[in-house]
mmCIF file of C-alpha atoms and ligand atoms in Angstrom:
data_model
loop_
_atom_site.group_PDB
_atom_site.id
_atom_site.type_symbol
_atom_site.label_atom_id
_atom_site.label_comp_id
_atom_site.label_asym_id
_atom_site.label_seq_id
_atom_site.Cartn_x
_atom_site.Cartn_y
_atom_site.Cartn_z
ATOM 1 C CA MET A 1 -12.284 170.737 74.144
ATOM 2 C CA ALA A 2 -9.282 172.149 72.340
ATOM 3 C CA ARG A 3 -6.983 169.348 73.422
ATOM 4 C CA PHE A 4 -6.325 166.480 71.030
ATOM 5 C CA ARG A 5 -8.746 163.749 72.105
ATOM 6 C CA PHE A 6 -6.146 161.015 72.344
ATOM 7 C CA GLU A 7 -4.368 162.829 75.130
ATOM 8 C CA PRO A 8 -5.153 161.662 78.697
ATOM 9 C CA THR A 9 -6.631 164.002 81.309
ATOM 10 C CA PRO A 10 -4.019 165.947 83.328
ATOM 11 C CA ARG A 11 -4.132 163.748 86.414
ATOM 12 C CA THR A 12 -3.995 160.541 84.414
ATOM 13 C CA LEU A 13 -1.084 161.872 82.405
ATOM 14 C CA ASP A 14 0.811 162.955 85.513
ATOM 15 C CA TRP A 15 0.449 159.610 87.245
ATOM 16 C CA THR A 16 1.338 157.748 84.087
ATOM 17 C CA LEU A 17 4.456 159.895 83.787
ATOM 18 C CA PHE A 18 5.300 159.084 87.381
ATOM 19 C CA VAL A 19 4.911 155.335 86.857
ATOM 20 C CA VAL A 20 6.905 155.314 83.606
ATOM 21 C CA VAL A 21 9.710 157.389 85.154
ATOM 22 C CA ALA A 22 9.797 154.984 88.119
ATOM 23 C CA LEU A 23 9.995 152.025 85.734
ATOM 24 C CA GLU A 24 12.784 153.720 83.780
ATOM 25 C CA VAL A 25 14.804 154.291 86.954
ATOM 26 C CA ALA A 26 14.157 150.685 88.047
ATOM 27 C CA THR A 27 15.081 149.091 84.700
ATOM 28 C CA GLY A 28 18.040 151.467 84.393
ATOM 29 C CA LEU A 29 19.411 150.363 87.755
ATOM 30 C CA LEU A 30 18.676 146.694 87.045
ATOM 31 C CA SER A 31 20.492 146.941 83.717
ATOM 32 C CA LEU A 32 23.719 147.695 85.600
ATOM 33 C CA VAL A 33 23.745 144.207 87.097
ATOM 34 C CA ALA A 34 22.209 142.367 84.124
ATOM 35 C CA GLY A 35 24.690 140.580 81.886
ATOM 36 C CA GLU A 36 23.106 137.340 80.636
ATOM 37 C CA PRO A 37 21.297 137.261 77.281
ATOM 38 C CA ALA A 38 18.211 136.147 79.251
ATOM 39 C CA ASP A 39 18.299 139.569 80.937
ATOM 40 C CA ALA A 40 17.799 141.310 77.580
ATOM 41 C CA ILE A 41 14.188 142.099 78.569
ATOM 42 C CA VAL A 42 15.538 144.657 81.058
ATOM 43 C CA PHE A 43 17.350 146.585 78.304
ATOM 44 C CA VAL A 44 14.465 146.260 75.830
ATOM 45 C CA SER A 45 11.943 147.541 78.408
ATOM 46 C CA HIS A 46 14.227 150.460 79.226
ATOM 47 C CA GLY A 47 14.392 151.407 75.539
ATOM 48 C CA VAL A 48 10.694 150.915 74.737
ATOM 49 C CA LEU A 49 9.545 152.793 77.859
ATOM 50 C CA GLY A 50 12.067 155.517 77.072
ATOM 51 C CA PHE A 51 10.437 156.206 73.713
ATOM 52 C CA THR A 52 6.984 156.036 75.343
ATOM 53 C CA LEU A 53 8.217 158.593 77.845
ATOM 54 C CA THR A 54 9.137 161.054 75.090
ATOM 55 C CA VAL A 55 5.440 161.203 74.080
ATOM 56 C CA LEU A 56 4.257 161.620 77.675
ATOM 57 C CA VAL A 57 6.820 164.363 78.279
ATOM 58 C CA ALA A 58 5.782 166.132 75.075
ATOM 59 C CA TRP A 59 2.127 166.122 76.192
ATOM 60 C CA LYS A 60 3.070 167.325 79.634
ATOM 61 C CA LEU A 61 5.211 170.141 78.274
ATOM 62 C CA ARG A 62 2.479 171.289 75.919
ATOM 63 C CA ARG A 63 0.163 171.547 78.883
ATOM 64 C CA VAL A 64 2.507 173.342 81.284
ATOM 65 C CA ALA A 65 4.571 175.459 78.883
ATOM 66 C CA PRO A 66 2.307 178.529 79.248
ATOM 67 C CA ARG A 67 2.592 178.266 83.027
ATOM 68 C CA LEU A 68 6.374 177.888 82.912
ATOM 69 C CA ARG A 69 6.579 181.004 80.759
ATOM 70 C CA THR A 70 4.349 183.183 82.922
ATOM 71 C CA ARG A 71 5.671 181.831 86.225
ATOM 72 C CA VAL A 72 2.166 181.849 87.726
ATOM 73 C CA ALA A 73 3.254 179.253 90.255
ATOM 74 C CA GLY A 74 5.914 181.346 91.985
ATOM 75 C CA ARG A 75 9.605 181.656 91.314
ATOM 76 C CA TRP A 76 10.932 178.576 93.146
ATOM 77 C CA THR A 77 8.232 176.210 92.026
ATOM 78 C CA THR A 78 8.729 177.355 88.459
ATOM 79 C CA ALA A 79 12.512 177.073 88.694
ATOM 80 C CA LEU A 80 12.168 173.541 90.024
ATOM 81 C CA SER A 81 9.769 172.603 87.223
ATOM 82 C CA ALA A 82 12.162 174.075 84.668
ATOM 83 C CA LEU A 83 15.039 172.093 86.199
ATOM 84 C CA LEU A 84 12.991 168.901 86.155
ATOM 85 C CA THR A 85 12.186 169.539 82.496
ATOM 86 C CA ALA A 86 15.833 170.142 81.611
ATOM 87 C CA VAL A 87 17.150 167.099 83.478
ATOM 88 C CA THR A 88 14.438 164.821 82.063
ATOM 89 C CA LEU A 89 15.036 166.015 78.504
ATOM 90 C CA GLY A 90 18.782 165.639 79.056
ATOM 91 C CA ALA A 91 18.377 162.059 80.270
ATOM 92 C CA LEU A 92 16.142 161.199 77.303
ATOM 93 C CA ALA A 93 18.428 162.876 74.785
ATOM 94 C CA THR A 94 21.643 161.262 76.062
ATOM 95 C CA GLY A 95 19.895 157.871 76.184
ATOM 96 C CA VAL A 96 18.705 158.101 72.583
ATOM 97 C CA PHE A 97 22.060 159.518 71.448
ATOM 98 C CA TRP A 98 23.960 156.623 73.055
ATOM 99 C CA ALA A 99 21.528 154.079 71.579
ATOM 100 C CA PHE A 100 22.256 155.478 68.109
ATOM 101 C CA GLY A 101 25.960 154.841 68.670
ATOM 102 C CA GLY A 102 26.827 158.423 69.618
ATOM 103 C CA ASP A 103 29.238 159.417 72.351
ATOM 104 C CA PHE A 104 30.955 162.489 73.799
ATOM 105 C CA ARG A 105 33.297 163.373 76.630
ATOM 106 C CA PHE A 106 32.222 165.548 79.538
ATOM 107 C CA LEU A 107 35.182 165.846 81.930
ATOM 108 C CA LEU A 108 35.773 162.209 82.983
ATOM 109 C CA TRP A 109 32.402 161.032 81.712
ATOM 110 C CA ASN A 110 31.095 159.582 78.472
ATOM 111 C CA ALA A 111 27.525 159.928 77.168
ATOM 112 C CA LEU A 112 26.331 156.828 79.033
ATOM 113 C CA ASN A 113 27.773 158.039 82.349
ATOM 114 C CA VAL A 114 26.003 161.387 81.821
ATOM 115 C CA HIS A 115 22.773 159.574 80.950
ATOM 116 C CA ILE A 116 22.936 157.544 84.173
ATOM 117 C CA ALA A 117 23.731 160.630 86.268
ATOM 118 C CA LEU A 118 20.857 162.659 84.769
ATOM 119 C CA GLY A 119 18.463 159.704 85.142
ATOM 120 C CA LEU A 120 19.307 159.396 88.828
ATOM 121 C CA LEU A 121 19.088 163.160 89.295
ATOM 122 C CA VAL A 122 15.455 163.041 88.123
ATOM 123 C CA VAL A 123 14.555 161.124 91.308
ATOM 124 C CA PRO A 124 15.208 163.818 93.975
ATOM 125 C CA ILE A 125 13.960 166.659 91.745
ATOM 126 C CA LEU A 126 10.760 164.762 90.968
ATOM 127 C CA ALA A 127 10.287 164.057 94.682
ATOM 128 C CA LEU A 128 10.536 167.811 95.463
ATOM 129 C CA HIS A 129 8.241 168.627 92.559
ATOM 130 C CA LEU A 130 5.649 166.133 93.826
ATOM 131 C CA ARG A 131 5.626 167.767 97.259
ATOM 132 C CA ARG A 132 4.078 170.822 95.601
ATOM 133 C CA HIS A 133 2.028 169.193 92.901
ATOM 134 C CA TYR A 134 0.656 166.049 94.465
ATOM 135 C CA HIS A 135 -2.892 165.107 93.449
ATOM 136 C CA THR A 136 -4.262 161.866 94.849
ATOM 137 C CA PRO A 137 -5.124 159.587 91.961
ATOM 138 C CA GLN A 138 -8.815 158.724 91.641
ATOM 139 C CA PRO A 139 -10.089 155.365 90.393
ATOM 140 C CA ALA A 140 -11.769 157.187 87.515
ATOM 141 C CA ASP A 141 -8.347 158.367 86.292
ATOM 142 C CA PHE A 142 -7.527 154.844 85.241
ATOM 143 C CA THR A 143 -10.779 152.994 84.732
ATOM 144 C CA GLN A 144 -12.118 154.696 81.631
ATOM 145 C CA ARG A 145 -12.142 152.364 78.698
ATOM 146 C CA ARG A 146 -10.193 154.664 76.405
ATOM 147 C CA ILE A 147 -7.242 154.595 78.784
ATOM 148 C CA ALA A 148 -6.476 150.970 78.001
ATOM 149 C CA LEU A 149 -6.566 151.919 74.340
ATOM 150 C CA GLN A 150 -4.288 154.924 74.898
ATOM 151 C CA TYR A 151 -1.750 152.889 76.840
ATOM 152 C CA GLY A 152 -1.832 150.080 74.316
ATOM 153 C CA THR A 153 -1.206 152.520 71.488
ATOM 154 C CA LEU A 154 1.546 154.302 73.415
ATOM 155 C CA LEU A 155 3.379 151.055 74.101
ATOM 156 C CA VAL A 156 3.061 149.975 70.475
ATOM 157 C CA PHE A 157 4.486 153.368 69.488
ATOM 158 C CA GLY A 158 7.351 152.899 71.969
ATOM 159 C CA ALA A 159 8.074 149.383 70.727
ATOM 160 C CA LEU A 160 7.955 150.356 67.046
ATOM 161 C CA THR A 161 10.180 153.372 67.566
ATOM 162 C CA TRP A 162 12.608 151.172 69.466
ATOM 163 C CA ARG A 163 12.631 148.653 66.565
ATOM 164 C CA VAL A 164 13.261 151.416 64.040
ATOM 165 C CA GLN A 165 15.981 152.893 66.245
ATOM 166 C CA GLN A 166 17.717 149.490 66.571
ATOM 167 C CA ALA A 167 17.612 148.922 62.829
ATOM 168 C CA THR A 168 18.799 152.450 62.025
ATOM 169 C CA SER A 169 21.639 152.395 64.493
ATOM 170 C CA ARG A 170 22.755 149.061 63.052
ATOM 171 C CA LEU A 171 22.807 150.697 59.616
ATOM 172 C CA LEU A 172 24.585 153.817 60.864
ATOM 173 C CA ALA A 173 26.971 152.018 63.195
ATOM 174 C CA LEU A 174 30.492 153.200 62.545
ATOM 175 C CA PRO A 175 33.291 150.653 62.877
ATOM 176 C CA GLY A 176 33.890 149.929 66.547
ATOM 177 C CA ALA A 177 30.379 151.029 67.503
ATOM 178 C CA THR A 178 28.603 147.656 67.323
ATOM 179 C CA ARG A 179 26.536 147.246 70.453
ATOM 180 C CA ARG A 180 25.667 144.220 72.535
ATOM 181 C CA PHE A 181 22.181 143.722 73.948
ATOM 182 C CA THR A 182 23.503 145.532 77.022
ATOM 183 C CA GLY A 183 24.137 148.633 74.919
ATOM 184 C CA SER A 184 27.915 148.271 75.259
ATOM 185 C CA LYS A 185 30.259 148.927 72.332
ATOM 186 C CA GLU A 186 33.099 146.608 71.278
ATOM 187 C CA ARG A 187 36.673 147.554 72.289
ATOM 188 C CA GLY A 188 39.894 145.614 71.767
ATOM 189 C CA SER A 189 38.536 142.054 71.600
ATOM 190 C CA ASP A 190 41.088 139.242 71.135
ATOM 191 C CA ALA A 191 43.962 141.714 71.306
ATOM 192 C CA GLY A 192 45.537 140.501 74.547
ATOM 193 C CA ASN A 193 46.051 143.281 77.081
ATOM 194 C CA ALA A 194 45.085 146.019 74.610
ATOM 195 C CA PHE A 195 41.561 146.732 75.907
ATOM 196 C CA PRO A 196 40.334 149.626 78.071
ATOM 197 C CA LEU A 197 41.267 149.948 81.729
ATOM 198 C CA THR A 198 38.504 150.768 84.178
ATOM 199 C CA SER A 199 38.954 151.263 87.877
ATOM 200 C CA TRP A 200 36.581 152.922 90.265
ATOM 201 C CA VAL A 201 37.185 156.027 92.262
ATOM 202 C CA ALA A 202 40.409 155.437 94.198
ATOM 203 C CA ASP A 203 41.348 151.888 93.220
ATOM 204 C CA ASP A 204 44.893 152.377 92.020
ATOM 205 C CA PRO A 205 47.251 149.986 93.830
ATOM 206 C CA ALA A 206 50.997 149.831 93.253
ATOM 207 C CA PRO A 207 52.006 147.002 90.901
ATOM 208 C CA ILE A 208 52.103 143.686 92.756
ATOM 209 C CA ASP A 209 55.409 141.828 93.023
ATOM 210 C CA VAL A 210 54.562 138.144 92.497
ATOM 211 C CA GLU A 211 57.547 137.125 94.647
ATOM 212 C CA HIS A 212 55.763 138.543 97.677
ATOM 213 C CA TRP A 213 52.209 137.825 96.650
ATOM 214 C CA THR A 214 50.075 135.018 98.063
ATOM 215 C CA LEU A 215 46.512 133.970 97.488
ATOM 216 C CA THR A 216 44.773 132.861 100.688
ATOM 217 C CA LEU A 217 41.585 130.809 100.923
ATOM 218 C CA THR A 218 39.713 131.295 104.189
ATOM 219 C CA GLY A 219 36.283 130.853 105.754
ATOM 220 C CA GLU A 220 34.073 127.782 105.475
ATOM 221 C CA LEU A 221 36.839 125.370 104.504
ATOM 222 C CA ALA A 222 38.140 122.082 105.874
ATOM 223 C CA GLN A 223 41.654 123.002 104.666
ATOM 224 C CA PRO A 224 42.412 126.769 104.665
ATOM 225 C CA ARG A 225 45.143 127.147 102.060
ATOM 226 C CA SER A 226 47.457 129.657 100.570
ATOM 227 C CA PHE A 227 49.152 129.635 97.191
ATOM 228 C CA ASN A 228 52.160 131.305 95.626
ATOM 229 C CA TYR A 229 52.118 132.551 92.058
ATOM 230 C CA ASP A 230 54.150 129.527 90.936
ATOM 231 C CA ASP A 231 51.536 127.151 92.401
ATOM 232 C CA LEU A 232 49.011 128.479 89.917
ATOM 233 C CA THR A 233 49.729 126.879 86.551
ATOM 234 C CA PRO A 234 47.329 128.344 83.999
ATOM 235 C CA GLU A 235 45.737 125.101 82.894
ATOM 236 C CA ASP A 236 42.152 126.227 82.288
ATOM 237 C CA GLU A 237 40.778 128.492 79.570
ATOM 238 C CA THR A 238 37.462 130.331 79.290
ATOM 239 C CA ARG A 239 36.145 132.518 76.499
ATOM 240 C CA ALA A 240 34.197 135.339 78.102
ATOM 241 C CA ILE A 241 33.092 138.912 77.515
ATOM 242 C CA LEU A 242 34.094 141.654 79.923
ATOM 243 C CA ASP A 243 31.152 144.086 79.726
ATOM 244 C CA CYS A 244 31.616 147.315 81.669
ATOM 245 C CA THR A 245 28.622 149.398 82.745
ATOM 246 C CA SER A 246 30.384 152.471 81.382
ATOM 247 C CA GLY A 247 29.456 151.162 77.948
ATOM 248 C CA TRP A 248 32.180 148.998 76.393
ATOM 249 C CA TYR A 249 32.783 145.267 76.083
ATOM 250 C CA SER A 250 35.741 143.118 75.104
ATOM 251 C CA ALA A 251 35.776 139.390 74.272
ATOM 252 C CA HIS A 252 38.855 137.300 75.082
ATOM 253 C CA ASP A 253 40.224 133.837 75.780
ATOM 254 C CA TRP A 254 41.237 133.989 79.415
ATOM 255 C CA GLN A 255 43.757 131.529 80.870
ATOM 256 C CA GLY A 256 44.176 130.648 84.520
ATOM 257 C CA ILE A 257 42.746 128.310 87.119
ATOM 258 C CA ALA A 258 39.087 127.392 87.445
ATOM 259 C CA VAL A 259 37.837 128.462 90.869
ATOM 260 C CA GLY A 260 36.377 124.940 91.221
ATOM 261 C CA SER A 261 39.852 123.353 91.041
ATOM 262 C CA LEU A 262 41.137 125.561 93.857
ATOM 263 C CA LEU A 263 38.050 124.886 95.962
ATOM 264 C CA ASP A 264 38.540 121.150 95.573
ATOM 265 C CA LEU A 265 41.990 121.518 97.144
ATOM 266 C CA ALA A 266 40.609 123.467 100.093
ATOM 267 C CA GLU A 267 37.441 121.399 100.650
ATOM 268 C CA PRO A 268 34.574 123.823 101.366
ATOM 269 C CA THR A 269 32.355 122.795 104.295
ATOM 270 C CA PRO A 270 28.653 122.065 103.588
ATOM 271 C CA ALA A 271 27.845 125.504 105.045
ATOM 272 C CA ALA A 272 29.775 127.301 102.278
ATOM 273 C CA ARG A 273 27.238 128.970 99.947
ATOM 274 C CA TRP A 274 29.019 132.092 98.691
ATOM 275 C CA VAL A 275 32.541 132.803 97.484
ATOM 276 C CA SER A 276 33.898 136.303 98.039
ATOM 277 C CA PHE A 277 36.824 137.473 95.884
ATOM 278 C CA ARG A 278 38.930 140.154 97.536
ATOM 279 C CA SER A 279 41.320 142.627 96.012
ATOM 280 C CA VAL A 280 44.445 144.001 97.637
ATOM 281 C CA THR A 281 42.567 147.342 97.625
ATOM 282 C CA GLY A 282 39.590 146.090 99.641
ATOM 283 C CA TYR A 283 37.412 145.915 96.513
ATOM 284 C CA ARG A 284 35.426 142.665 96.561
ATOM 285 C CA TRP A 285 32.534 140.763 95.059
ATOM 286 C CA SER A 286 30.864 137.436 95.865
ATOM 287 C CA LEU A 287 29.223 134.761 93.732
ATOM 288 C CA PRO A 288 27.027 131.804 94.703
ATOM 289 C CA ILE A 289 29.337 128.800 95.102
ATOM 290 C CA GLU A 290 27.937 126.838 92.143
ATOM 291 C CA GLU A 291 28.474 129.758 89.796
ATOM 292 C CA ALA A 292 31.855 130.536 91.355
ATOM 293 C CA ARG A 293 33.109 127.021 90.580
ATOM 294 C CA ASP A 294 32.782 127.764 86.863
ATOM 295 C CA ALA A 295 34.434 131.168 87.126
ATOM 296 C CA LEU A 296 38.124 131.566 86.314
ATOM 297 C CA LEU A 297 41.021 133.133 88.207
ATOM 298 C CA ALA A 298 42.897 134.528 85.245
ATOM 299 C CA THR A 299 46.638 135.043 85.065
ATOM 300 C CA HIS A 300 46.655 135.485 81.276
ATOM 301 C CA VAL A 301 44.544 136.988 78.504
ATOM 302 C CA ASP A 302 44.793 135.676 74.923
ATOM 303 C CA GLY A 303 48.037 133.973 75.926
ATOM 304 C CA GLU A 304 49.710 137.131 77.314
ATOM 305 C CA ALA A 305 50.446 137.490 81.032
ATOM 306 C CA LEU A 306 47.983 140.034 82.460
ATOM 307 C CA VAL A 307 49.478 143.490 82.856
ATOM 308 C CA HIS A 308 49.148 145.395 86.125
ATOM 309 C CA GLY A 309 46.228 147.561 84.973
ATOM 310 C CA HIS A 310 44.132 144.515 84.169
ATOM 311 C CA GLY A 311 44.615 143.044 87.646
ATOM 312 C CA ALA A 312 47.912 141.121 87.608
ATOM 313 C CA PRO A 313 48.743 138.706 88.987
ATOM 314 C CA LEU A 314 45.194 137.404 89.351
ATOM 315 C CA ARG A 315 41.749 138.662 88.334
ATOM 316 C CA LEU A 316 38.302 137.161 88.344
ATOM 317 C CA VAL A 317 36.647 136.195 85.057
ATOM 318 C CA ALA A 318 32.938 135.741 85.797
ATOM 319 C CA PRO A 319 31.099 134.925 82.543
ATOM 320 C CA GLY A 320 27.659 136.547 82.325
ATOM 321 C CA ARG A 321 28.493 139.058 85.073
ATOM 322 C CA ARG A 322 29.113 142.751 84.481
ATOM 323 C CA GLY A 323 32.670 144.082 84.508
ATOM 324 C CA PHE A 324 32.511 145.632 87.979
ATOM 325 C CA GLN A 325 32.123 142.119 89.397
ATOM 326 C CA TRP A 326 35.390 140.918 87.761
ATOM 327 C CA VAL A 327 37.623 141.728 90.743
ATOM 328 C CA LYS A 328 41.235 142.674 89.888
ATOM 329 C CA TRP A 329 44.400 142.190 91.999
ATOM 330 C CA ILE A 330 42.895 139.305 94.008
ATOM 331 C CA THR A 331 44.778 138.280 97.147
ATOM 332 C CA ALA A 332 42.106 136.454 99.133
ATOM 333 C CA ILE A 333 39.094 134.241 98.613
ATOM 334 C CA GLU A 334 36.620 133.782 101.436
ATOM 335 C CA LEU A 335 34.037 130.983 101.616
ATOM 336 C CA ARG A 336 30.885 132.240 103.307
ATOM 337 C CA GLU A 337 27.528 131.026 104.504
ATOM 338 C CA ARG A 338 25.868 134.244 103.375
ATOM 339 C CA ARG A 339 26.387 136.786 100.691
ATOM 340 C CA ASP A 340 28.602 139.710 101.694
ATOM 341 C CA VAL A 341 26.198 142.673 101.353
ATOM 342 C CA SER A 342 28.909 145.127 102.392
ATOM 343 C CA GLU A 343 30.535 144.526 98.998
ATOM 344 C CA TRP A 344 28.088 147.094 97.594
ATOM 345 C CA LEU A 345 29.780 149.693 99.775
ATOM 346 C CA ALA A 346 33.281 148.263 99.310
ATOM 347 C CA ILE A 347 33.233 148.740 95.523
ATOM 348 C CA PHE A 348 32.645 152.481 96.007
ATOM 349 C CA VAL A 349 35.028 153.177 98.876
ATOM 350 C CA SER A 350 37.832 150.687 98.205
ATOM 351 C CA GLY A 351 41.261 152.152 97.708
ATOM 352 C CA PHE A 352 40.673 155.160 99.963
ATOM 353 C CA SER A 353 42.453 153.477 102.873
ATOM 354 C CA GLU A 354 45.458 152.546 100.728
ATOM 355 C CA THR A 355 48.686 154.453 101.029
ATOM 356 C CA PRO A 356 48.773 156.555 97.864
ATOM 357 C CA ARG A 357 51.382 155.339 95.396
ATOM 358 C CA GLU A 358 54.321 157.522 94.478
HETATM 359 N N1 MTE B 1 40.006 145.733 92.487
HETATM 360 C C1 MTE B 1 39.268 146.237 91.505
HETATM 361 N N2 MTE B 1 38.707 145.408 90.609
HETATM 362 C C2 MTE B 1 37.956 145.901 89.587
HETATM 363 C C3 MTE B 1 37.730 147.302 89.460
HETATM 364 C C4 MTE B 1 38.309 148.152 90.425
HETATM 365 O O1 MTE B 1 38.176 149.369 90.408
HETATM 366 N N3 MTE B 1 39.090 147.584 91.422
HETATM 367 N N4 MTE B 1 36.967 147.782 88.425
HETATM 368 C C5 MTE B 1 35.968 146.865 87.870
HETATM 369 C C6 MTE B 1 35.329 147.363 86.666
HETATM 370 S S1 MTE B 1 34.158 148.562 86.856
HETATM 371 C C7 MTE B 1 35.555 146.791 85.453
HETATM 372 S S2 MTE B 1 34.651 147.215 84.094
HETATM 373 C C8 MTE B 1 36.640 145.838 85.255
HETATM 374 C C9 MTE B 1 37.584 146.452 84.242
HETATM 375 O O2 MTE B 1 38.666 145.629 84.023
HETATM 376 P P1 MTE B 1 39.888 146.165 83.161
HETATM 377 O O3 MTE B 1 40.397 147.415 83.808
HETATM 378 O O4 MTE B 1 40.862 145.058 83.126
HETATM 379 O O5 MTE B 1 39.337 146.473 81.795
HETATM 380 O O6 MTE B 1 37.341 145.536 86.432
HETATM 381 C C10 MTE B 1 36.571 145.482 87.608
HETATM 382 N N5 MTE B 1 37.431 145.049 88.704
HETATM 383 MO MO1 MO B 2 33.046 148.751 84.862
#
């Protein structure tokens, strides 16, 4: 056998690749909603499995390269395999590049956005590829003793490479490129309003005039209430990190009103389990009521009144949650029995129904 003995048999390798890719997609998606230090395992697994994947992909390519070159499989099948190769290598390369502190701009996207897009693109291409190349796994593919040894060694390799990468990128890190466990890089901490602005798709409301703005509390409440801007004296302060899934974070002292204080005034009924925060644009997110009580409705950041771009007059500060959950331009709070699952759609399509601003 000419092949290096450590390498798994073709079918074992292919199914292992499939499982590792699936785990990468799963941990990648999970990482977008993970924000607590206890969630670090999600990011570590994504990194370790990513390095493991580079070895699996290298083995796979060595095996199929002659076939790709001679196109024995037919033009379309070969083109699809070549595309899958390119997209997979692109996802791996952008992931590693970002982890080392690198970045670039591609139209509106940074390296992390491109990494996420390529990673998601692997899914449909792999599904098409599998339609042609599916081989039912056999028990023998996974029960040989040396397989446990191979997988053990592969994972150790992945973990060690990840350790080395972490240490190296810490050494290389240029100023402003220090990363959190989420992979995000520091931007504009403790500098008041001077941190990045991030809004999705079409969320671009006209500045809100506080004279005509009210905050309404509705739903499972004994006392539905509404407040004017002047009713909201910023008497609470929370230090929290805004950590955006596009790869930056910013730490600030936020001033405003604890959600718990407002809820006490409106007396939630016993049925109230979730609190949904709604933007003037239709954008919304909900938190379990216990967590929501400790969240802050911020009017100020580091002592400065929030500017329009950051959600004035009122934005949610939800410690331990990712940036996309920190709703800006809040006008309504709804107490609910159940979580609002439609919020997953609302964050993508909000703003489209708004009258465009001049
Ligand atoms: N209404 C509304 N709230 C929003 C968004 C949005 O597009 N619309 N973007 C979210 C995202 S993705 C992030 S990271 C933060 C960014 O807040 P900033 O623009 O103040 O930095 O706001 C969140 N709140
Ligand atoms: Mo974000």
